mmCIF file of C-alpha atoms and ligand atoms in Angstrom:
data_model
loop_
_atom_site.group_PDB
_atom_site.id
_atom_site.type_symbol
_atom_site.label_atom_id
_atom_site.label_comp_id
_atom_site.label_asym_id
_atom_site.label_seq_id
_atom_site.Cartn_x
_atom_site.Cartn_y
_atom_site.Cartn_z
ATOM 1 C CA UNK P 170 9.501 68.636 98.460
ATOM 2 C CA UNK P 171 7.956 68.880 101.906
ATOM 3 C CA UNK P 172 4.391 67.565 101.650
ATOM 4 C CA UNK P 173 1.679 67.921 104.280
ATOM 5 C CA UNK P 174 -1.365 65.663 104.508
ATOM 6 C CA UNK P 175 -4.323 67.974 104.972
ATOM 7 C CA UNK P 176 -7.833 66.689 105.625
ATOM 8 C CA UNK P 177 -10.433 69.109 104.320
ATOM 9 C CA UNK P 178 -14.002 69.072 105.629
ATOM 10 C CA UNK P 179 -15.912 71.745 103.670
ATOM 11 C CA UNK P 180 -19.124 70.944 105.614
ATOM 12 C CA UNK P 181 -22.447 72.734 105.285
ATOM 13 C CA UNK P 182 -23.892 76.007 104.073
ATOM 14 C CA UNK P 183 -21.219 78.539 103.205
ATOM 15 C CA UNK P 184 -18.496 76.107 104.382
ATOM 16 C CA UNK P 185 -17.629 74.725 100.913
ATOM 17 C CA UNK P 186 -17.591 78.224 99.379
ATOM 18 C CA UNK P 187 -15.197 79.717 101.923
ATOM 19 C CA UNK P 188 -13.017 76.591 101.980
ATOM 20 C CA UNK P 189 -12.555 76.839 98.183
ATOM 21 C CA UNK P 190 -11.147 80.340 98.625
ATOM 22 C CA UNK P 191 -8.969 79.266 101.547
ATOM 23 C CA UNK P 192 -7.509 76.474 99.390
ATOM 24 C CA UNK P 193 -6.984 78.876 96.492
ATOM 25 C CA UNK P 194 -4.860 81.129 98.691
ATOM 26 C CA UNK P 195 -3.110 78.099 100.199
ATOM 27 C CA UNK P 196 -2.099 76.891 96.717
ATOM 28 C CA UNK P 197 -0.590 80.286 95.913
ATOM 29 C CA UNK P 198 1.492 80.179 99.088
ATOM 30 C CA UNK P 199 2.553 76.581 98.322
ATOM 31 C CA UNK P 200 3.926 77.635 94.936
ATOM 32 C CA UNK P 201 5.787 80.599 96.377
ATOM 33 C CA UNK P 202 7.200 78.812 99.413
ATOM 34 C CA UNK P 203 7.883 75.517 97.634
ATOM 35 C CA UNK P 204 5.983 72.991 99.686
ATOM 36 C CA UNK P 205 3.108 70.722 98.774
ATOM 37 C CA UNK P 206 -0.175 69.653 100.339
ATOM 38 C CA UNK P 207 -1.852 66.326 99.802
ATOM 39 C CA UNK P 208 -5.521 67.315 100.157
ATOM 40 C CA UNK P 209 -7.947 64.625 101.293
ATOM 41 C CA UNK P 210 -11.552 65.811 101.202
ATOM 42 C CA UNK P 211 -14.175 64.423 103.588
ATOM 43 C CA UNK P 212 -17.920 64.824 102.978
ATOM 44 C CA UNK P 213 -18.958 64.849 106.650
ATOM 45 C CA UNK P 214 -21.645 67.469 107.237
ATOM 46 C CA UNK P 215 -25.313 67.822 108.068
ATOM 47 C CA UNK P 216 -26.204 67.430 104.396
ATOM 48 C CA UNK P 217 -24.138 64.231 104.187
ATOM 49 C CA UNK P 218 -25.823 62.935 107.334
ATOM 50 C CA UNK P 219 -29.274 63.496 105.820
ATOM 51 C CA UNK P 220 -28.264 61.409 102.805
ATOM 52 C CA UNK P 221 -26.284 58.635 104.508
ATOM 53 C CA UNK P 222 -26.904 58.830 108.295
ATOM 54 C CA UNK P 223 -23.124 58.829 108.540
ATOM 55 C CA UNK P 224 -21.370 60.641 111.403
ATOM 56 C CA UNK P 225 -17.710 60.771 112.401
ATOM 57 C CA UNK P 226 -16.864 57.260 113.619
ATOM 58 C CA UNK P 227 -13.945 56.346 115.896
ATOM 59 C CA UNK P 228 -12.182 54.882 112.855
ATOM 60 C CA UNK P 229 -12.527 58.156 111.010
ATOM 61 C CA UNK P 230 -11.199 60.136 113.976
ATOM 62 C CA UNK P 231 -8.233 57.722 114.005
ATOM 63 C CA UNK P 232 -7.704 58.368 110.311
ATOM 64 C CA UNK P 233 -7.790 62.127 110.907
ATOM 65 C CA UNK P 234 -5.248 61.770 113.698
ATOM 66 C CA UNK P 235 -2.723 60.506 111.119
ATOM 67 C CA UNK P 236 -2.936 63.693 109.047
ATOM 68 C CA UNK P 237 -0.788 66.769 109.587
ATOM 69 C CA UNK P 238 -3.811 69.042 109.951
ATOM 70 C CA UNK P 239 -7.522 69.344 109.277
ATOM 71 C CA UNK P 240 -9.095 72.374 107.592
ATOM 72 C CA UNK P 241 -12.823 72.699 108.315
ATOM 73 C CA UNK P 242 -15.428 75.054 106.822
ATOM 74 C CA UNK P 243 -18.624 74.917 108.888
ATOM 75 C CA UNK P 244 -21.029 72.324 110.221
ATOM 76 C CA UNK P 245 -24.744 72.945 110.790
ATOM 77 C CA UNK P 246 -27.822 72.081 108.758
ATOM 78 C CA UNK P 247 -31.340 73.417 109.453
ATOM 79 C CA UNK P 248 -32.973 69.998 108.806
ATOM 80 C CA UNK P 249 -30.777 68.029 111.205
ATOM 81 C CA UNK P 250 -31.305 67.735 114.969
ATOM 82 C CA UNK P 251 -29.589 70.707 116.634
ATOM 83 C CA UNK P 252 -25.929 70.096 117.337
ATOM 84 C CA UNK P 253 -25.870 66.429 116.294
ATOM 85 C CA UNK P 254 -23.300 66.706 113.521
ATOM 86 C CA UNK P 255 -21.466 69.584 115.227
ATOM 87 C CA UNK P 256 -20.886 67.370 118.270
ATOM 88 C CA UNK P 257 -19.867 64.444 116.102
ATOM 89 C CA UNK P 258 -17.449 66.242 113.780
ATOM 90 C CA UNK P 259 -16.254 69.424 115.534
ATOM 91 C CA UNK P 260 -16.315 68.150 119.107
ATOM 92 C CA UNK P 261 -15.304 64.708 117.773
ATOM 93 C CA UNK P 262 -12.119 66.291 116.475
ATOM 94 C CA UNK P 263 -11.555 68.470 119.543
ATOM 95 C CA UNK P 264 -12.064 65.648 122.038
ATOM 96 C CA UNK P 265 -10.879 62.770 119.846
ATOM 97 C CA UNK P 266 -7.569 64.413 118.948
ATOM 98 C CA UNK P 267 -7.285 66.068 122.376
ATOM 99 C CA UNK P 268 -7.056 69.524 120.788
ATOM 100 C CA UNK P 269 -6.877 71.214 124.140
ATOM 101 C CA UNK P 270 -6.241 74.749 122.938
ATOM 102 C CA UNK P 271 -8.682 76.795 120.926
ATOM 103 C CA UNK P 272 -6.611 79.731 119.795
ATOM 104 C CA UNK P 273 -8.567 82.759 118.632
ATOM 105 C CA UNK P 274 -6.711 85.903 117.600
ATOM 106 C CA UNK P 275 -8.634 89.175 117.888
ATOM 107 C CA UNK P 276 -6.842 91.652 115.656
ATOM 108 C CA UNK P 277 -8.280 94.713 113.964
ATOM 109 C CA UNK P 278 -6.717 95.537 110.599
ATOM 110 C CA UNK P 279 -8.703 98.659 109.664
ATOM 111 C CA UNK P 280 -10.176 101.288 111.966
ATOM 112 C CA UNK P 281 -13.399 101.605 109.966
ATOM 113 C CA UNK P 282 -14.198 97.920 110.606
ATOM 114 C CA UNK P 283 -14.402 98.403 114.378
ATOM 115 C CA UNK P 284 -17.840 99.108 115.857
ATOM 116 C CA UNK P 285 -16.344 100.818 118.925
ATOM 117 C CA UNK P 286 -15.845 104.533 118.356
ATOM 118 C CA UNK P 287 -12.354 105.871 119.020
ATOM 119 C CA UNK P 288 -10.777 102.406 118.940
ATOM 120 C CA UNK P 289 -8.358 101.450 116.200
ATOM 121 C CA UNK P 290 -5.856 98.770 115.217
ATOM 122 C CA UNK P 291 -3.459 99.972 117.946
ATOM 123 C CA UNK P 292 -6.109 99.108 120.565
ATOM 124 C CA UNK P 293 -7.335 95.757 119.348
ATOM 125 C CA UNK P 294 -4.633 93.107 119.102
ATOM 126 C CA UNK P 295 -5.029 90.270 121.538
ATOM 127 C CA UNK P 296 -5.488 86.518 121.608
ATOM 128 C CA UNK P 297 -8.005 84.362 123.438
ATOM 129 C CA UNK P 298 -6.779 80.963 124.579
ATOM 130 C CA UNK P 299 -9.908 78.893 125.112
ATOM 131 C CA UNK P 300 -9.584 75.563 126.912
ATOM 132 C CA UNK P 301 -11.104 73.183 124.382
ATOM 133 C CA UNK P 302 -11.670 69.735 125.908
ATOM 134 C CA UNK P 303 -13.394 70.226 129.264
ATOM 135 C CA UNK P 304 -15.838 72.480 131.098
ATOM 136 C CA UNK P 305 -19.513 72.479 130.236
ATOM 137 C CA UNK P 306 -18.706 70.859 126.884
ATOM 138 C CA UNK P 307 -17.864 67.574 128.657
ATOM 139 C CA UNK P 308 -21.090 65.952 127.368
ATOM 140 C CA UNK P 309 -21.612 64.492 130.829
ATOM 141 C CA UNK P 310 -25.254 64.798 131.797
ATOM 142 C CA UNK P 311 -28.629 64.115 130.354
ATOM 143 C CA UNK P 312 -32.356 64.252 130.825
ATOM 144 C CA UNK P 313 -34.543 62.629 133.448
ATOM 145 C CA UNK P 314 -38.299 62.232 132.965
ATOM 146 C CA UNK P 315 -37.936 63.884 129.581
ATOM 147 C CA UNK P 316 -41.076 65.489 128.209
ATOM 148 C CA UNK P 317 -42.908 65.382 131.549
ATOM 149 C CA UNK P 318 -43.612 68.298 133.931
ATOM 150 C CA UNK P 319 -40.909 66.845 136.193
ATOM 151 C CA UNK P 320 -38.259 66.886 133.521
ATOM 152 C CA UNK P 321 -34.791 67.430 134.885
ATOM 153 C CA UNK P 322 -31.695 68.208 132.871
ATOM 154 C CA UNK P 323 -28.214 67.992 134.279
ATOM 155 C CA UNK P 324 -24.855 68.960 132.811
ATOM 156 C CA UNK P 325 -21.538 68.589 134.520
ATOM 157 C CA UNK P 326 -18.759 71.148 134.223
ATOM 158 C CA UNK P 327 -15.468 69.260 134.239
ATOM 159 C CA UNK P 328 -12.235 71.023 135.157
ATOM 160 C CA UNK P 329 -9.107 68.952 135.743
ATOM 161 C CA UNK P 330 -5.876 70.279 137.173
ATOM 162 C CA UNK P 331 -4.078 68.869 134.137
ATOM 163 C CA UNK P 332 -6.517 70.413 131.666
ATOM 164 C CA UNK P 333 -6.460 73.818 133.310
ATOM 165 C CA UNK P 334 -2.707 73.800 133.762
ATOM 166 C CA UNK P 335 -1.887 72.995 130.145
ATOM 167 C CA UNK P 336 -4.163 75.805 128.928
ATOM 168 C CA UNK P 337 -2.697 78.269 131.421
ATOM 169 C CA UNK P 338 0.880 77.270 130.521
ATOM 170 C CA UNK P 339 0.138 77.630 126.819
ATOM 171 C CA UNK P 340 -1.154 81.152 127.507
ATOM 172 C CA UNK P 341 1.967 82.155 129.455
ATOM 173 C CA UNK P 342 4.278 80.799 126.752
ATOM 174 C CA UNK P 343 2.271 82.534 124.043
ATOM 175 C CA UNK P 344 2.454 85.829 125.948
ATOM 176 C CA UNK P 345 6.252 85.483 126.066
ATOM 177 C CA UNK P 346 6.429 84.955 122.307
ATOM 178 C CA UNK P 347 4.085 87.843 121.577
ATOM 179 C CA UNK P 348 6.027 90.132 123.857
ATOM 180 C CA UNK P 349 9.151 89.535 121.757
ATOM 181 C CA UNK P 350 7.285 90.317 118.546
ATOM 182 C CA UNK P 351 5.414 93.331 119.889
ATOM 183 C CA UNK P 352 8.155 94.659 122.197
ATOM 184 C CA UNK P 353 5.637 95.022 125.005
ATOM 185 C CA UNK P 354 5.726 93.288 128.386
ATOM 186 C CA UNK P 355 4.083 89.845 128.376
ATOM 187 C CA UNK P 356 0.607 89.913 129.864
ATOM 188 C CA UNK P 357 -1.975 87.229 130.622
ATOM 189 C CA UNK P 358 -5.508 87.746 131.929
ATOM 190 C CA UNK P 359 -7.320 84.728 133.333
ATOM 191 C CA UNK P 360 -11.095 84.897 133.039
ATOM 192 C CA UNK P 361 -13.377 82.836 135.284
ATOM 193 C CA UNK P 362 -16.400 83.207 137.534
ATOM 194 C CA UNK P 363 -14.875 81.908 140.761
ATOM 195 C CA UNK P 364 -16.973 84.246 142.900
ATOM 196 C CA UNK P 365 -20.178 82.408 141.987
ATOM 197 C CA UNK P 366 -18.946 79.080 140.615
ATOM 198 C CA UNK P 367 -16.590 77.842 143.327
ATOM 199 C CA UNK P 368 -15.156 75.060 141.179
ATOM 200 C CA UNK P 369 -13.488 77.825 139.137
ATOM 201 C CA UNK P 370 -11.223 78.330 142.120
ATOM 202 C CA UNK P 371 -9.159 75.563 140.519
ATOM 203 C CA UNK P 372 -8.500 77.997 137.666
ATOM 204 C CA UNK P 373 -7.545 80.774 140.086
ATOM 205 C CA UNK P 374 -5.131 78.575 142.051
ATOM 206 C CA UNK P 375 -3.584 76.990 138.985
ATOM 207 C CA UNK P 376 -3.107 80.404 137.386
ATOM 208 C CA UNK P 377 -1.414 81.733 140.527
ATOM 209 C CA UNK P 378 0.842 78.682 140.895
ATOM 210 C CA UNK P 379 1.936 78.495 137.255
ATOM 211 C CA UNK P 380 2.270 82.292 137.322
ATOM 212 C CA UNK P 381 5.065 81.909 139.899
ATOM 213 C CA UNK P 382 7.213 80.561 137.035
ATOM 214 C CA UNK P 383 6.478 83.637 134.919
ATOM 215 C CA UNK P 384 7.389 86.475 137.242
ATOM 216 C CA UNK P 385 8.135 88.848 134.337
ATOM 217 C CA UNK P 386 4.630 88.429 132.975
ATOM 218 C CA UNK P 387 1.884 90.832 133.992
ATOM 219 C CA UNK P 388 -0.864 88.684 135.492
ATOM 220 C CA UNK P 389 -4.395 89.870 135.719
ATOM 221 C CA UNK P 390 -7.760 88.366 136.499
ATOM 222 C CA UNK P 391 -11.299 89.250 135.442
ATOM 223 C CA UNK P 392 -14.665 87.695 136.115
ATOM 224 C CA UNK P 393 -16.291 86.899 132.818
ATOM 225 C CA UNK P 394 -19.115 89.418 133.213
ATOM 226 C CA UNK P 395 -16.631 92.221 133.799
ATOM 227 C CA UNK P 396 -14.436 90.888 131.000
ATOM 228 C CA UNK P 397 -17.200 91.440 128.430
ATOM 229 C CA UNK P 398 -17.432 95.037 129.572
ATOM 230 C CA UNK P 399 -13.662 95.636 129.483
ATOM 231 C CA UNK P 400 -13.406 94.064 126.042
ATOM 232 C CA UNK P 401 -15.655 96.859 124.750
ATOM 233 C CA UNK P 402 -14.475 99.691 126.993
ATOM 234 C CA UNK P 403 -10.732 99.035 127.058
ATOM 235 C CA UNK P 404 -9.775 96.297 124.588
ATOM 236 C CA UNK P 405 -6.224 97.714 124.617
ATOM 237 C CA UNK P 406 -5.762 96.262 128.093
ATOM 238 C CA UNK P 407 -5.686 92.714 126.789
ATOM 239 C CA UNK P 408 -2.862 90.773 125.249
ATOM 240 C CA UNK P 409 -3.512 87.099 126.080
ATOM 241 C CA UNK P 410 -6.749 85.966 127.730
ATOM 242 C CA UNK P 411 -7.052 82.400 129.001
ATOM 243 C CA UNK P 412 -10.403 80.945 129.958
ATOM 244 C CA UNK P 413 -12.604 77.870 130.117
ATOM 245 C CA UNK P 414 -14.421 76.307 127.178
ATOM 246 C CA UNK P 415 -17.864 77.941 127.418
ATOM 247 C CA UNK P 416 -16.649 81.391 128.415
ATOM 248 C CA UNK P 417 -14.135 81.192 125.582
ATOM 249 C CA UNK P 418 -16.909 80.324 123.145
ATOM 250 C CA UNK P 419 -18.899 83.367 124.237
ATOM 251 C CA UNK P 420 -16.191 86.000 124.484
ATOM 252 C CA UNK P 421 -14.612 85.013 121.158
ATOM 253 C CA UNK P 422 -17.801 85.936 119.293
ATOM 254 C CA UNK P 423 -17.656 89.293 121.062
ATOM 255 C CA UNK P 424 -13.998 89.538 120.075
ATOM 256 C CA UNK P 425 -14.855 88.731 116.462
ATOM 257 C CA UNK P 426 -17.116 91.767 116.298
ATOM 258 C CA UNK P 427 -14.317 93.982 117.669
ATOM 259 C CA UNK P 428 -12.107 92.893 114.768
ATOM 260 C CA UNK P 429 -14.734 93.540 112.115
ATOM 261 C CA UNK P 430 -17.131 90.613 112.297
ATOM 262 C CA UNK P 431 -17.483 86.859 112.146
ATOM 263 C CA UNK P 432 -16.414 87.035 108.507
ATOM 264 C CA UNK P 433 -12.766 87.462 109.410
ATOM 265 C CA UNK P 434 -12.458 85.534 112.686
ATOM 266 C CA UNK P 435 -10.303 82.419 112.510
ATOM 267 C CA UNK P 436 -9.342 79.768 114.993
ATOM 268 C CA UNK P 437 -6.951 76.922 115.601
ATOM 269 C CA UNK P 438 -7.897 73.827 117.587
ATOM 270 C CA UNK P 439 -4.454 72.822 118.689
ATOM 271 C CA UNK P 440 -2.538 70.057 120.379
ATOM 272 C CA UNK P 441 1.049 71.273 120.102
ATOM 273 C CA UNK P 442 3.092 68.774 118.096
ATOM 274 C CA UNK P 443 0.085 66.717 116.990
ATOM 275 C CA UNK P 444 -2.588 66.842 114.279
ATOM 276 C CA UNK P 445 -4.574 70.030 114.779
ATOM 277 C CA UNK P 446 -7.695 71.512 113.213
ATOM 278 C CA UNK P 447 -8.245 74.996 111.770
ATOM 279 C CA UNK P 448 -11.588 76.628 111.041
ATOM 280 C CA UNK P 449 -13.277 79.984 110.643
ATOM 281 C CA UNK P 450 -15.312 80.874 113.751
ATOM 282 C CA UNK P 451 -18.510 81.567 111.800
ATOM 283 C CA UNK P 452 -21.024 78.806 111.230
ATOM 284 C CA UNK P 453 -22.742 77.474 108.116
ATOM 285 C CA UNK P 454 -24.951 80.605 107.684
ATOM 286 C CA UNK P 455 -27.641 78.797 105.637
ATOM 287 C CA UNK P 456 -29.225 82.067 104.487
ATOM 288 C CA UNK P 457 -26.073 82.967 102.561
ATOM 289 C CA UNK P 458 -25.328 79.462 101.279
ATOM 290 C CA UNK P 459 -24.893 79.046 97.531
ATOM 291 C CA UNK P 460 -25.104 82.785 96.896
ATOM 292 C CA UNK P 461 -21.372 83.495 96.599
ATOM 293 C CA UNK P 462 -21.666 86.400 99.065
ATOM 294 C CA UNK P 463 -20.136 85.007 102.279
ATOM 295 C CA UNK P 464 -16.832 86.514 103.317
ATOM 296 C CA UNK P 465 -14.050 83.907 103.002
ATOM 297 C CA UNK P 466 -11.516 85.861 105.065
ATOM 298 C CA UNK P 467 -12.143 83.753 108.201
ATOM 299 C CA UNK P 468 -11.312 80.583 106.274
ATOM 300 C CA UNK P 469 -8.347 82.270 104.578
ATOM 301 C CA UNK P 470 -6.967 83.445 107.924
ATOM 302 C CA UNK P 471 -7.550 79.944 109.347
ATOM 303 C CA UNK P 472 -5.441 78.562 106.490
ATOM 304 C CA UNK P 473 -2.764 81.064 107.538
ATOM 305 C CA UNK P 474 -2.933 79.837 111.137
ATOM 306 C CA UNK P 475 -2.617 76.264 109.873
ATOM 307 C CA UNK P 476 0.575 77.134 108.001
ATOM 308 C CA UNK P 477 1.950 78.838 111.069
ATOM 309 C CA UNK P 478 1.222 75.709 113.081
ATOM 310 C CA UNK P 479 2.850 73.456 110.462
ATOM 311 C CA UNK P 480 6.029 75.521 110.763
ATOM 312 C CA UNK P 481 5.476 77.372 107.469
ATOM 313 C CA UNK P 482 5.743 80.707 109.271
ATOM 314 C CA UNK P 483 6.591 82.683 106.121
ATOM 315 C CA UNK P 484 3.543 81.268 104.398
ATOM 316 C CA UNK P 485 1.300 82.208 107.305
ATOM 317 C CA UNK P 486 2.733 85.712 107.291
ATOM 318 C CA UNK P 487 2.179 86.081 103.552
ATOM 319 C CA UNK P 488 -1.528 85.418 104.068
ATOM 320 C CA UNK P 489 -1.889 87.749 107.032
ATOM 321 C CA UNK P 490 0.034 90.557 105.315
ATOM 322 C CA UNK P 491 -2.040 90.295 102.138
ATOM 323 C CA UNK P 492 -5.332 90.371 104.061
ATOM 324 C CA UNK P 493 -4.143 93.198 106.330
ATOM 325 C CA UNK P 494 -3.178 95.363 103.338
ATOM 326 C CA UNK P 495 -6.388 94.742 101.436
ATOM 327 C CA UNK P 496 -8.445 95.665 104.503
ATOM 328 C CA UNK P 497 -6.472 98.659 105.744
ATOM 329 C CA UNK P 498 -6.392 100.180 102.244
ATOM 330 C CA UNK P 499 -10.165 99.676 101.940
ATOM 331 C CA UNK P 500 -9.786 97.599 98.755
ATOM 332 C CA UNK P 501 -11.810 94.995 100.623
ATOM 333 C CA UNK P 502 -14.179 97.348 102.474
ATOM 334 C CA UNK P 503 -15.609 94.921 105.041
ATOM 335 C CA UNK P 504 -15.588 91.312 106.174
ATOM 336 C CA UNK P 505 -19.249 90.498 105.683
ATOM 337 C CA UNK P 506 -21.841 89.611 103.066
ATOM 338 C CA UNK P 507 -22.445 93.308 102.327
ATOM 339 C CA UNK P 508 -18.942 94.188 101.152
ATOM 340 C CA UNK P 509 -20.116 94.450 97.531
ATOM 341 C CA UNK P 510 -17.604 91.712 96.690
ATOM 342 C CA UNK P 511 -18.399 88.086 96.063
ATOM 343 C CA UNK P 512 -16.805 85.203 97.966
ATOM 344 C CA UNK P 513 -14.803 84.348 94.839
ATOM 345 C CA UNK P 514 -13.706 87.946 94.266
ATOM 346 C CA UNK P 515 -12.350 88.267 97.792
ATOM 347 C CA UNK P 516 -10.499 84.947 97.421
ATOM 348 C CA UNK P 517 -9.052 86.052 94.075
ATOM 349 C CA UNK P 518 -7.982 89.408 95.491
ATOM 350 C CA UNK P 519 -6.098 87.793 98.361
ATOM 351 C CA UNK P 520 -4.525 85.244 95.994
ATOM 352 C CA UNK P 521 -3.370 87.983 93.613
ATOM 353 C CA UNK P 522 -2.032 90.055 96.504
ATOM 354 C CA UNK P 523 -0.056 87.065 97.785
ATOM 355 C CA UNK P 524 1.536 86.581 94.339
ATOM 356 C CA UNK P 525 2.154 90.296 93.858
ATOM 357 C CA UNK P 526 3.815 90.725 97.262
ATOM 358 C CA UNK P 527 6.088 87.772 96.452
ATOM 359 C CA UNK P 528 7.303 89.488 93.259
ATOM 360 C CA UNK P 529 8.189 92.782 94.899
HETATM 361 C C1 IPM S 1046 -17.366 77.572 117.985
HETATM 362 C C2 IPM S 1046 -18.771 77.064 117.777
HETATM 363 C C3 IPM S 1046 -18.893 75.645 118.346
HETATM 364 C C4 IPM S 1046 -18.632 75.735 119.835
HETATM 365 C C5 IPM S 1046 -20.241 74.946 118.040
HETATM 366 C C6 IPM S 1046 -20.523 74.870 116.561
HETATM 367 C C7 IPM S 1046 -20.317 73.562 118.651
HETATM 368 O O1 IPM S 1046 -19.674 77.947 118.347
HETATM 369 O O2 IPM S 1046 -16.425 76.947 117.470
HETATM 370 O O3 IPM S 1046 -17.202 78.587 118.655
HETATM 371 O O4 IPM S 1046 -19.561 75.951 120.626
HETATM 372 O O5 IPM S 1046 -17.485 75.595 120.228
HETATM 373 MG MG1 MG S 1047 -18.770 79.708 119.112
#
């Protein structure tokens, strides 16, 4: 039987609760599709750091790089220095495993979940390809004269031709694939701020040059400020958006709201052909932790993306179909902590739907 080595990092806050439900659904798909997962659980989190002072070491990152995939819940603890464990574990994985694509689908499954009036599932179905290893996340910079009136802080935005090109190419290839599935022309929009930040001209030139190889693909450009407006006003214009790390971080939260909230948004941190990491977009949400109210759909959808990545396309589709049906029929009324359903109930409902759909 095909067996995948999956590292699981439940993390902090609601992370462990949503991961449990993701694994529950994953096990159902395993049984139906006939493959196995060897689950290796790692304790790394803010809570674990408080107890042990342990962060993600180089050795650990090496160990993770020998797995088939990593499934992560959320990192972030109110009693730990801001961003310390996030940078160690999440950015450790992204940079350490060179996961240069952060893939974030924005798809609305039920009209009532969309906060934009007159927009429905036919209008909101696009993907954001976020460059994941460069930009303002480079960690190059620091503080001078810290804590004095002359304090200076500097951060360097890093954009390499190679880094930009591989993200742009990924976006063009993805648009081609999606165009086959959706029977619409392939379309890529590159989002930058090259009018004010001249170094983004590298993005503009790379996009134009690589675009020469994709003449059948509609190619568009938007400055990030305008992009946020178009995402609300005309989300139907977008199919694949490609952008730098920080802009991608920002516009994917906006995208999550278009599709019904952070509770359903999932993402893949991908290096094609190598160990990749899958996580819900939401954070640890300490105020909901331990209450069994957080929506696990983001984690469940991330598990679906992981299967897709591993080549278990049918398994990934089983998860997406089950979630789509439960949402569009209103059986699961919303993807947030106010759905009236517990974390466990939502996980059970998706699991049952996956089994039921396999019987029929
Ligand atoms: C995300 C998160 C992370 C990011 C944080 C937790 C470091 O916001 O995955 O979008 O900024 O990339
Ligand atoms: Mg974010």
